[in-house]
Coordinates of C-alpha atoms in Angstrom, one line a residue:
X1 CA 10.7 -0.6 -23.4
X2 CA 7.5 1.3 -24.2
X3 CA 5.9 -1.8 -25.8
X4 CA 6.8 -3.9 -22.8
X5 CA 5.3 -1.3 -20.5
X6 CA 2.1 -1.0 -22.5
X7 CA 1.8 -4.8 -22.4
X8 CA 2.2 -4.7 -18.6
X9 CA -0.5 -2.0 -18.3
X10 CA -2.8 -4.1 -20.5
X11 CA -2.5 -7.0 -18.1
X12 CA -3.2 -4.6 -15.1
X13 CA -6.3 -3.3 -16.9
X14 CA -7.9 -6.7 -17.6
X15 CA -10.5 -6.2 -14.8
X16 CA -11.6 -3.0 -16.5
X17 CA -12.4 -4.9 -19.7
X18 CA -14.6 -7.2 -17.6
X19 CA -16.4 -4.2 -16.1
X20 CA -16.9 -2.6 -19.5
X21 CA -18.3 -5.8 -21.1
X22 CA -20.7 -6.6 -18.2
X23 CA -21.8 -3.0 -17.8
X24 CA -22.5 -2.7 -21.5
X25 CA -24.7 -5.9 -21.2
X26 CA -26.8 -4.1 -18.6
X27 CA -27.7 -1.2 -20.8
X28 CA -27.8 2.6 -20.2
X29 CA -31.3 2.6 -18.6
X30 CA -30.3 0.0 -16.0
X31 CA -27.0 1.7 -15.3
X32 CA -28.7 5.1 -14.7
X33 CA -31.4 3.4 -12.5
X34 CA -28.7 1.9 -10.4
X35 CA -26.6 5.1 -10.2
X36 CA -29.3 7.7 -9.5
X37 CA -30.3 6.5 -6.1
X38 CA -30.1 7.8 -2.6
X39 CA -28.1 4.6 -1.6
X40 CA -25.3 5.3 -4.1
X41 CA -25.1 8.9 -2.9
X42 CA -24.8 7.8 0.7
X43 CA -22.2 5.2 -0.1
X44 CA -20.2 7.7 -2.2
X45 CA -20.3 10.3 0.6
X46 CA -19.4 7.8 3.3
X47 CA -16.5 6.3 1.3
X48 CA -15.1 9.7 0.3
X49 CA -15.4 11.0 3.8
X50 CA -13.6 7.9 5.2
X51 CA -10.9 8.3 2.6
X52 CA -10.5 12.0 3.3
X53 CA -10.3 11.6 7.1
X54 CA -7.9 8.7 7.0
X55 CA -5.7 10.3 4.3
X56 CA -5.5 13.6 6.3
X57 CA -4.7 11.7 9.5
X58 CA -2.1 9.5 7.9
X59 CA -0.4 12.4 6.2
X60 CA -0.2 14.3 9.5
X61 CA 1.1 11.2 11.4
X62 CA 3.4 10.0 8.6
X63 CA 5.1 13.4 8.0
X64 CA 5.2 14.2 11.7
X65 CA 6.9 10.9 12.7
X66 CA 9.3 11.1 9.7
X67 CA 10.4 14.6 10.8
X68 CA 10.8 13.5 14.4
X69 CA 13.0 10.4 13.6
X70 CA 15.1 12.1 10.9
X71 CA 15.4 15.9 11.6
X72 CA 15.2 16.3 15.4
X73 CA 17.3 15.4 18.4
X74 CA 14.7 13.0 19.7
X75 CA 16.4 10.3 21.9
X76 CA 16.1 6.8 20.6
X77 CA 15.3 7.9 17.0
X78 CA 16.3 4.6 15.5
X79 CA 14.1 2.5 17.8
X80 CA 11.1 4.8 17.3
X81 CA 11.7 4.8 13.6
X82 CA 11.6 1.0 13.3
X83 CA 8.5 0.8 15.6
X84 CA 6.8 3.4 13.4
X85 CA 7.0 1.1 10.3
X86 CA 5.7 -2.1 12.0
X87 CA 2.0 -1.3 11.7
X88 CA 2.5 -2.0 8.0
X89 CA 2.8 -5.7 9.0
X90 CA -0.6 -5.7 10.6
X91 CA -3.5 -6.3 8.2
X92 CA -6.5 -4.1 8.8
X93 CA -8.8 -7.1 9.4
X94 CA -6.3 -8.5 12.0
X95 CA -6.3 -5.1 13.7
X96 CA -10.1 -5.0 13.5
X97 CA -10.4 -8.5 14.9
X98 CA -8.1 -7.6 17.8
X99 CA -9.9 -4.3 18.6
X100 CA -13.4 -5.9 18.5
X101 CA -12.2 -8.8 20.6
X102 CA -10.8 -6.4 23.1
X103 CA -13.1 -3.4 23.2
X104 CA -16.9 -3.9 23.5
X105 CA -19.0 -2.0 21.0
X106 CA -16.0 -1.1 18.8
X107 CA -17.8 -0.3 15.5
X108 CA -18.9 2.5 13.2
X109 CA -17.4 5.2 11.0
X110 CA -14.8 6.6 13.5
X111 CA -13.8 3.1 14.6
X112 CA -13.0 2.3 10.9
X113 CA -11.2 5.6 10.6
X114 CA -9.0 4.8 13.6
X115 CA -8.2 1.3 12.4
X116 CA -7.3 2.4 8.9
X117 CA -5.2 5.3 10.1
X118 CA -3.1 3.4 12.5
X119 CA -2.5 0.6 10.0
X120 CA -2.0 2.8 6.9
X121 CA 0.2 5.8 8.0
X122 CA 3.4 3.9 7.1
X123 CA 2.4 4.4 3.5
X124 CA 3.2 8.1 4.0
X125 CA 5.9 7.6 6.6
X126 CA 8.3 5.4 4.4
X127 CA 8.4 7.6 1.3
X128 CA 8.7 10.8 3.5
X129 CA 11.7 9.3 5.4
X130 CA 13.3 8.2 2.2
X131 CA 12.8 11.7 0.7
X132 CA 14.1 13.5 3.8
X133 CA 17.3 11.3 3.7
X134 CA 17.8 12.3 0.0
X135 CA 17.2 16.0 0.2
X136 CA 20.1 18.3 -0.3
X137 CA 20.7 20.3 3.0
X138 CA 22.3 23.1 0.9
X139 CA 18.9 24.6 0.2
X140 CA 18.1 24.6 3.9
X141 CA 21.5 26.2 4.7
X142 CA 20.7 29.0 2.1
X143 CA 17.3 29.6 3.7
X144 CA 18.9 30.0 7.2
X145 CA 21.7 32.2 5.8
X146 CA 18.9 34.6 4.5
X147 CA 17.6 35.0 8.1
X148 CA 14.9 32.3 8.3
X149 CA 14.7 30.4 11.5
X150 CA 14.7 26.6 11.7
X151 CA 10.9 26.3 11.8
X152 CA 10.4 28.6 8.9
X153 CA 13.0 26.7 7.0
X154 CA 11.3 23.4 7.8
X155 CA 7.9 24.5 6.5
X156 CA 9.2 26.8 3.7
X157 CA 11.9 24.6 2.3
X158 CA 12.1 21.1 3.7
X159 CA 8.5 20.1 3.5
X160 CA 8.3 21.5 -0.1
X161 CA 11.2 19.3 -1.1
X162 CA 9.5 16.1 0.1
X163 CA 6.0 17.1 -1.2
X164 CA 6.0 14.7 -4.2
X165 CA 6.9 11.8 -2.0
X166 CA 4.2 12.7 0.6
X167 CA 1.6 13.2 -2.1
X168 CA 2.4 9.7 -3.6
X169 CA 2.1 8.1 -0.2
X170 CA -1.2 10.0 0.5
X171 CA -2.5 8.7 -2.8
X172 CA -1.8 5.1 -1.8
X173 CA -3.6 5.6 1.5
X174 CA -6.7 7.1 -0.2
X175 CA -6.8 4.3 -2.8
X176 CA -6.2 1.7 0.0
X177 CA -9.2 3.1 2.0
X178 CA -11.5 3.1 -1.0
X179 CA -10.6 -0.6 -1.7
X180 CA -10.4 -1.9 1.9
X181 CA -12.9 -4.6 2.7
X182 CA -11.7 -6.3 5.9
X183 CA -11.7 -3.4 8.4
X184 CA -15.0 -1.8 7.3
X185 CA -16.7 -5.2 7.4
X186 CA -15.5 -6.1 10.9
X187 CA -16.6 -2.7 12.3
X188 CA -19.8 -2.7 10.2
X189 CA -19.5 0.4 8.1
X190 CA -21.3 0.3 4.7
X191 CA -18.9 1.6 2.0
X192 CA -18.7 0.8 -1.7
X193 CA -16.5 -2.2 -1.1
X194 CA -18.7 -3.8 1.5
X195 CA -21.8 -3.2 -0.6
X196 CA -20.1 -4.7 -3.7
X197 CA -18.9 -7.7 -1.8
X198 CA -22.3 -8.4 -0.3
X199 CA -24.0 -8.1 -3.6
X200 CA -21.5 -10.4 -5.3
X201 CA -21.3 -12.9 -2.5
X202 CA -25.1 -13.3 -2.2
X203 CA -25.4 -13.3 -6.0
X204 CA -28.7 -11.5 -6.2
X205 CA -27.5 -8.2 -7.8
X206 CA -24.3 -8.6 -9.8
X207 CA -25.3 -5.8 -12.2
X208 CA -25.7 -3.4 -9.3
X209 CA -22.4 -4.4 -7.9
X210 CA -20.7 -3.8 -11.2
X211 CA -22.2 -0.4 -11.5
X212 CA -20.9 0.4 -8.0
X213 CA -17.5 -0.7 -9.1
X214 CA -17.5 1.7 -12.1
X215 CA -18.2 4.5 -9.6
X216 CA -15.1 3.4 -7.7
X217 CA -13.1 3.6 -10.9
X218 CA -14.4 7.1 -11.5
X219 CA -13.4 8.2 -8.0
X220 CA -10.0 6.6 -8.5
X221 CA -9.4 8.6 -11.7
X222 CA -10.3 11.8 -9.9
X223 CA -7.9 11.0 -7.1
X224 CA -5.1 10.3 -9.5
X225 CA -5.7 13.6 -11.4
X226 CA -5.6 15.5 -8.1
X227 CA -2.3 13.8 -7.1
X228 CA -0.8 14.6 -10.5
X229 CA -1.7 18.3 -10.1
X230 CA -0.1 18.3 -6.6
X231 CA 3.1 16.7 -8.0
X232 CA 3.6 19.0 -10.9
X233 CA 2.8 22.2 -9.0
X234 CA 5.5 23.8 -6.8
X235 CA 7.5 20.6 -6.6
X236 CA 11.2 20.7 -5.5
X237 CA 13.4 17.8 -6.5
X238 CA 16.1 16.2 -4.3
X239 CA 19.7 16.2 -4.9
X240 CA 22.5 13.8 -3.7
X241 CA 23.3 14.8 -0.1
X242 CA 26.9 14.7 1.0
X243 CA 26.5 15.9 4.6
X244 CA 23.9 15.5 7.3
X245 CA 21.2 18.2 7.8
X246 CA 21.1 20.3 11.0
X247 CA 18.8 18.7 13.5
X248 CA 16.1 20.7 15.3
X249 CA 16.4 20.9 19.0
X250 CA 13.1 19.9 20.6
X251 CA 13.9 21.4 24.0
X252 CA 10.7 21.6 26.0
X253 CA 8.7 19.8 23.3
X254 CA 10.8 16.6 23.7
X255 CA 8.5 15.2 26.4
X256 CA 5.2 15.8 24.5
X257 CA 6.8 14.4 21.4
X258 CA 7.7 11.2 23.2
X259 CA 4.3 10.8 24.7
X260 CA 2.6 11.4 21.3
X261 CA 4.8 8.7 19.7
X262 CA 4.0 6.2 22.5
X263 CA 0.3 6.9 22.2
X264 CA 0.4 6.2 18.5
X265 CA 2.3 2.9 19.0
X266 CA -0.1 1.9 21.8
X267 CA -3.0 2.2 19.4
X268 CA -1.3 0.7 16.4
X269 CA 0.7 -2.1 18.0
X270 CA -0.3 -2.4 21.7
X271 CA -4.0 -3.1 21.3
X272 CA -3.5 -5.7 18.5
X273 CA -0.8 -7.4 20.5
X274 CA -2.9 -7.5 23.6
X275 CA -5.9 -8.8 21.7
X276 CA -3.9 -11.5 20.0
X277 CA -2.1 -12.5 23.2
X278 CA -5.5 -12.8 25.0
X279 CA -6.8 -15.4 22.5
X280 CA -3.5 -17.0 21.3
X281 CA -3.1 -19.6 24.1
X282 CA -6.6 -20.9 23.7
X283 CA -6.2 -21.0 19.9
X284 CA -3.0 -23.1 19.7
X285 CA -4.4 -25.5 22.3
X286 CA -7.0 -26.8 19.9
X287 CA -6.1 -30.4 18.7
X288 CA -4.5 -30.3 15.3
X289 CA -4.4 -26.5 15.2
X290 CA -0.6 -26.2 14.8
X291 CA -0.6 -28.5 11.7
X292 CA -3.5 -26.4 10.2
X293 CA -1.6 -23.2 10.9
X294 CA 1.6 -24.6 9.3
X295 CA -0.3 -25.7 6.2
X296 CA -2.0 -22.3 5.8
X297 CA 1.4 -20.5 6.4
X298 CA 2.9 -22.6 3.6
X299 CA 0.1 -21.8 1.2
X300 CA 0.4 -18.0 2.1
X301 CA 4.1 -18.1 1.4
X302 CA 3.8 -19.9 -1.9
X303 CA 1.1 -17.8 -3.4
X304 CA 2.7 -14.6 -2.1
X305 CA 6.0 -15.5 -3.7
X306 CA 4.3 -16.2 -7.0
X307 CA 2.4 -13.0 -6.8
X308 CA 5.5 -10.9 -6.0
X309 CA 7.5 -12.5 -8.8
X310 CA 4.9 -11.9 -11.4
X311 CA 4.3 -8.3 -10.2
X312 CA 8.0 -7.5 -10.4
X313 CA 8.2 -9.0 -13.9
X314 CA 5.5 -6.6 -15.0
X315 CA 6.8 -3.6 -13.0
X316 CA 10.4 -3.7 -14.3
X317 CA 9.8 -2.2 -17.8
X318 CA 7.3 0.4 -16.3
X319 CA 9.8 1.5 -13.7
X320 CA 12.7 1.8 -16.1
X321 CA 10.5 3.7 -18.6
X322 CA 9.5 6.2 -15.9
X323 CA 13.1 6.8 -14.9
X324 CA 14.9 6.7 -18.2
X325 CA 12.3 8.2 -20.6
X326 CA 10.0 10.5 -18.5
X327 CA 7.2 12.2 -20.4
X328 CA 3.5 12.1 -21.1
X329 CA 3.5 8.5 -22.3
X330 CA 5.4 7.2 -19.2
X331 CA 3.2 9.3 -16.9
X332 CA 0.0 8.0 -18.4
X333 CA 1.1 4.4 -18.4
X334 CA 2.3 4.7 -14.8
X335 CA -1.0 6.3 -13.6
X336 CA -3.1 3.7 -15.5
X337 CA -1.8 1.0 -13.1
X338 CA -3.4 2.8 -10.2
X339 CA -6.9 2.4 -11.6
X340 CA -7.1 -1.3 -10.9
X341 CA -5.3 -0.8 -7.6
X342 CA -8.4 0.9 -6.1
X343 CA -10.9 -1.8 -7.3
X344 CA -12.2 -4.2 -4.6
X345 CA -10.5 -7.6 -4.6
X346 CA -13.8 -9.3 -5.3
X347 CA -14.2 -7.3 -8.6
X348 CA -10.6 -8.3 -9.6
X349 CA -11.4 -11.9 -8.7
X350 CA -14.6 -12.1 -10.7
X351 CA -13.1 -10.4 -13.7
X352 CA -10.2 -12.8 -13.8
X353 CA -12.6 -15.8 -13.5
X354 CA -14.4 -14.4 -16.5
X355 CA -11.0 -14.0 -18.3
X356 CA -9.8 -17.5 -17.4
X357 CA -13.1 -19.3 -18.4
X358 CA -13.4 -17.5 -21.7
X359 CA -9.8 -16.8 -22.8
X360 CA -7.2 -18.8 -20.7
X361 CA -9.0 -21.9 -19.3
X362 CA -5.8 -23.6 -18.1
X363 CA -5.3 -20.8 -15.6
X364 CA -8.7 -21.4 -14.0
X365 CA -8.4 -22.8 -10.4
X366 CA -4.6 -22.4 -10.5
X367 CA -2.2 -20.5 -8.2
X368 CA -1.1 -18.4 -11.2
X369 CA -4.6 -16.9 -11.6
X370 CA -4.4 -15.7 -8.0
X371 CA -0.8 -14.4 -8.7
X372 CA -2.2 -12.5 -11.7
X373 CA -4.8 -10.9 -9.3
X374 CA -2.1 -9.8 -7.0
X375 CA -0.1 -8.3 -9.9
X376 CA -3.1 -6.2 -11.1
X377 CA -3.8 -5.0 -7.5
X378 CA -0.3 -4.2 -6.4
X379 CA 1.6 -3.2 -9.6
X380 CA 1.8 0.5 -8.6
X381 CA 3.7 -0.4 -5.4
X382 CA 6.4 -2.3 -7.3
X383 CA 6.6 0.3 -10.1
X384 CA 7.3 3.1 -7.7
X385 CA 10.2 1.2 -6.0
X386 CA 11.8 0.3 -9.3
X387 CA 11.5 3.8 -10.8
X388 CA 13.0 5.4 -7.6
X389 CA 16.0 3.0 -7.7
X390 CA 16.5 3.5 -11.5
X391 CA 16.3 7.3 -11.1
X392 CA 19.1 7.3 -8.6
X393 CA 21.4 5.2 -10.9
X394 CA 23.5 7.4 -13.3
X395 CA 22.5 6.9 -16.9
X396 CA 26.1 7.8 -17.9
X397 CA 27.2 4.3 -16.9
X398 CA 24.8 2.7 -19.4
X399 CA 25.9 5.3 -22.1
X400 CA 29.5 4.3 -21.5
X401 CA 28.7 0.6 -21.9
X402 CA 26.9 1.3 -25.2
X403 CA 29.9 3.4 -26.4
X404 CA 32.1 0.4 -25.8
X405 CA 30.0 -1.7 -28.3
X406 CA 27.7 -3.5 -25.8
X407 CA 24.3 -4.3 -27.2
X408 CA 21.0 -3.2 -25.5
X409 CA 20.3 -6.5 -23.9
X410 CA 23.9 -6.9 -22.6
X411 CA 23.7 -3.3 -21.2
X412 CA 20.5 -4.2 -19.5
X413 CA 21.8 -7.5 -18.1
X414 CA 25.2 -6.3 -16.9
X415 CA 24.6 -2.6 -16.0
X416 CA 20.9 -1.6 -15.7
X417 CA 19.7 -4.6 -13.8
X418 CA 22.4 -4.7 -11.2
X419 CA 22.0 -0.9 -10.5
X420 CA 18.3 -1.4 -10.1
X421 CA 18.5 -4.5 -7.9
X422 CA 18.0 -2.5 -4.6
X423 CA 14.7 -1.1 -5.9
X424 CA 13.6 -4.5 -7.2
X425 CA 14.3 -6.0 -3.8
X426 CA 12.3 -3.2 -2.0
X427 CA 9.4 -3.6 -4.5
X428 CA 9.4 -7.3 -4.1
X429 CA 9.4 -7.0 -0.3
X430 CA 6.4 -4.5 -0.4
X431 CA 4.5 -6.6 -2.9
X432 CA 5.1 -9.9 -1.0
X433 CA 3.9 -8.1 2.2
X434 CA 0.7 -6.9 0.6
X435 CA 0.0 -10.3 -1.1
X436 CA 0.3 -11.9 2.3
X437 CA -2.4 -9.6 3.7
X438 CA -4.8 -9.6 0.7
X439 CA -8.2 -11.1 1.5
X440 CA -11.1 -10.7 -1.0
X441 CA -9.4 -11.9 -4.2
X442 CA -7.8 -14.7 -2.3
X443 CA -11.2 -15.8 -0.9
X444 CA -12.5 -16.0 -4.5
X445 CA -9.5 -17.2 -6.5
X446 CA -7.7 -19.7 -4.3
X447 CA -7.6 -23.2 -5.8
X448 CA -10.1 -25.6 -4.3
X449 CA -8.7 -27.1 -1.1
X450 CA -6.1 -24.4 -0.5
X451 CA -6.5 -22.1 2.5
X452 CA -4.2 -19.3 3.4
X453 CA -3.6 -17.6 6.7
X454 CA -5.9 -14.7 5.6
X455 CA -8.7 -16.9 4.5
X456 CA -8.5 -19.1 7.6
X457 CA -8.5 -16.0 9.8
X458 CA -11.5 -14.6 8.0
X459 CA -13.4 -17.9 8.3
X460 CA -13.0 -18.1 12.0
X461 CA -13.6 -14.4 12.8
X462 CA -16.8 -14.5 10.7
X463 CA -18.2 -17.0 13.2
X464 CA -16.7 -15.1 16.3
X465 CA -14.3 -18.0 16.9
X466 CA -11.6 -15.6 18.1
X467 CA -9.5 -18.2 19.9
X468 CA -9.3 -20.3 16.7
X469 CA -8.4 -17.2 14.6
X470 CA -5.7 -15.9 16.9
X471 CA -2.9 -18.4 15.8
X472 CA -3.4 -17.5 12.1
X473 CA -3.4 -13.8 12.9
X474 CA -0.2 -14.1 15.0
X475 CA 1.7 -16.1 12.3
X476 CA 0.5 -13.7 9.6
X477 CA 1.8 -10.7 11.5
X478 CA 5.1 -12.4 12.2
X479 CA 5.7 -13.3 8.6
X480 CA 4.7 -9.9 7.4
X481 CA 7.1 -8.2 9.8
X482 CA 10.1 -9.6 7.9
X483 CA 9.5 -7.6 4.6
X484 CA 8.4 -4.6 6.8
X485 CA 11.9 -4.7 8.4
X486 CA 13.6 -4.8 5.0
X487 CA 11.5 -1.8 3.8
X488 CA 12.4 0.1 7.0
X489 CA 16.1 -0.6 6.4
X490 CA 15.8 0.4 2.7
X491 CA 14.2 3.8 3.5
X492 CA 16.7 4.8 6.2
X493 CA 14.6 4.2 9.3
X494 CA 17.0 1.6 10.6
X495 CA 20.0 3.8 10.0
X496 CA 18.7 7.4 9.8
X497 CA 22.0 9.0 8.9
X498 CA 22.1 10.2 5.3
X499 CA 24.4 8.4 2.9
X500 CA 27.9 9.7 3.0
X501 CA 27.4 11.8 6.1
X502 CA 28.7 11.3 9.6
X503 CA 26.6 9.5 12.2

């Protein structure tokens, strides 16, 4: 299992090999000349500030909404919970397109922060809800029996129990912000990813773009180290709940809580829906546009399915290793997959072109090279889902099968794989969703003549043809809503009652 996990990580780190080779060709003097400039300092400061603001806002929103829909007597918790997950189906560049087409002068740092926050907070919400539904209410009952009130118990016990899940979600948000290209480009904010894409796309400064990419890798390593420190310090682990927790009575705070939720949904879903509806009728009335949209939808589905399948194939040994043999080796292998996750899609695309031309030419200009790009970008999302499912499956069942004379492969096929299937399904849904939304690598690696919903949308919005872009955006959001619903059901948002407890 360790060898298979190491091989999967090696595939995920292929882009770093490209970065190392090309950076070495530039030489130390050129690298230092590119790094030690005021522009790099400004880009680093702006990128980190945007990541910090969005991560803090997403953490507050994600944890707050998770508590409201799982631990309070808020009316309509199930409906509000499902609505809270839906922004995950809206790509940031679709939201940016809708906002700029609706609100004049919508651009700048705070516009990007707002867009990324309302689109990314489900990355914190979903693991927080799943953790809250798995926590053992016995610890909260002990706290209350010692004289602590419900709010002191919430902040002193409950939030500490879900801290690892929240930290993992916050890490995904921070890495997503560092690697996002669509939203910052549409609202015209210069970050590392926009500067890298511009340099690569115009082709006048590829060495400078590669040096900027290495800075992103360094920032990613720092973020991963900080998240590991948070996870191992003062962490509380969940048990298997057998009864529901005591729900907090909101009393006079019920009205403000409802208004706050409605405001979040208006920003995250209402404005994009209004913007799309405004342009949709004009978009579908173009001659031949429905056939073009159907062709692009078919291409998006096919490449996303290929990407999700390859990603799950690589994620399976890593997830099982993290759950069955936790330790330094499993932790290092797991965290190495996050390094490529924060790289801009254009860097991933160029590195895989370099790999295909020099090492695996049959992959060049094929769907499978694009699927490989998706796998390197989204492997951590799938690994987390598989590891969580495997950790909840009792190892004693596998031990019993081995004691009855079953071989390792038979145990894996007849016991381990069926027990892990829910996590594989959740990971596949999340990976499929993110593959559907991915833009920069798809622009670079799609085979000649193939256009997906994302690339068609980008092509039309780049020329301000909002009416032509609207049908692609609407279909993209509709298709992405299906795996989002599956994820919501998996984490307990659809049915918020804890397993085994009364409803």
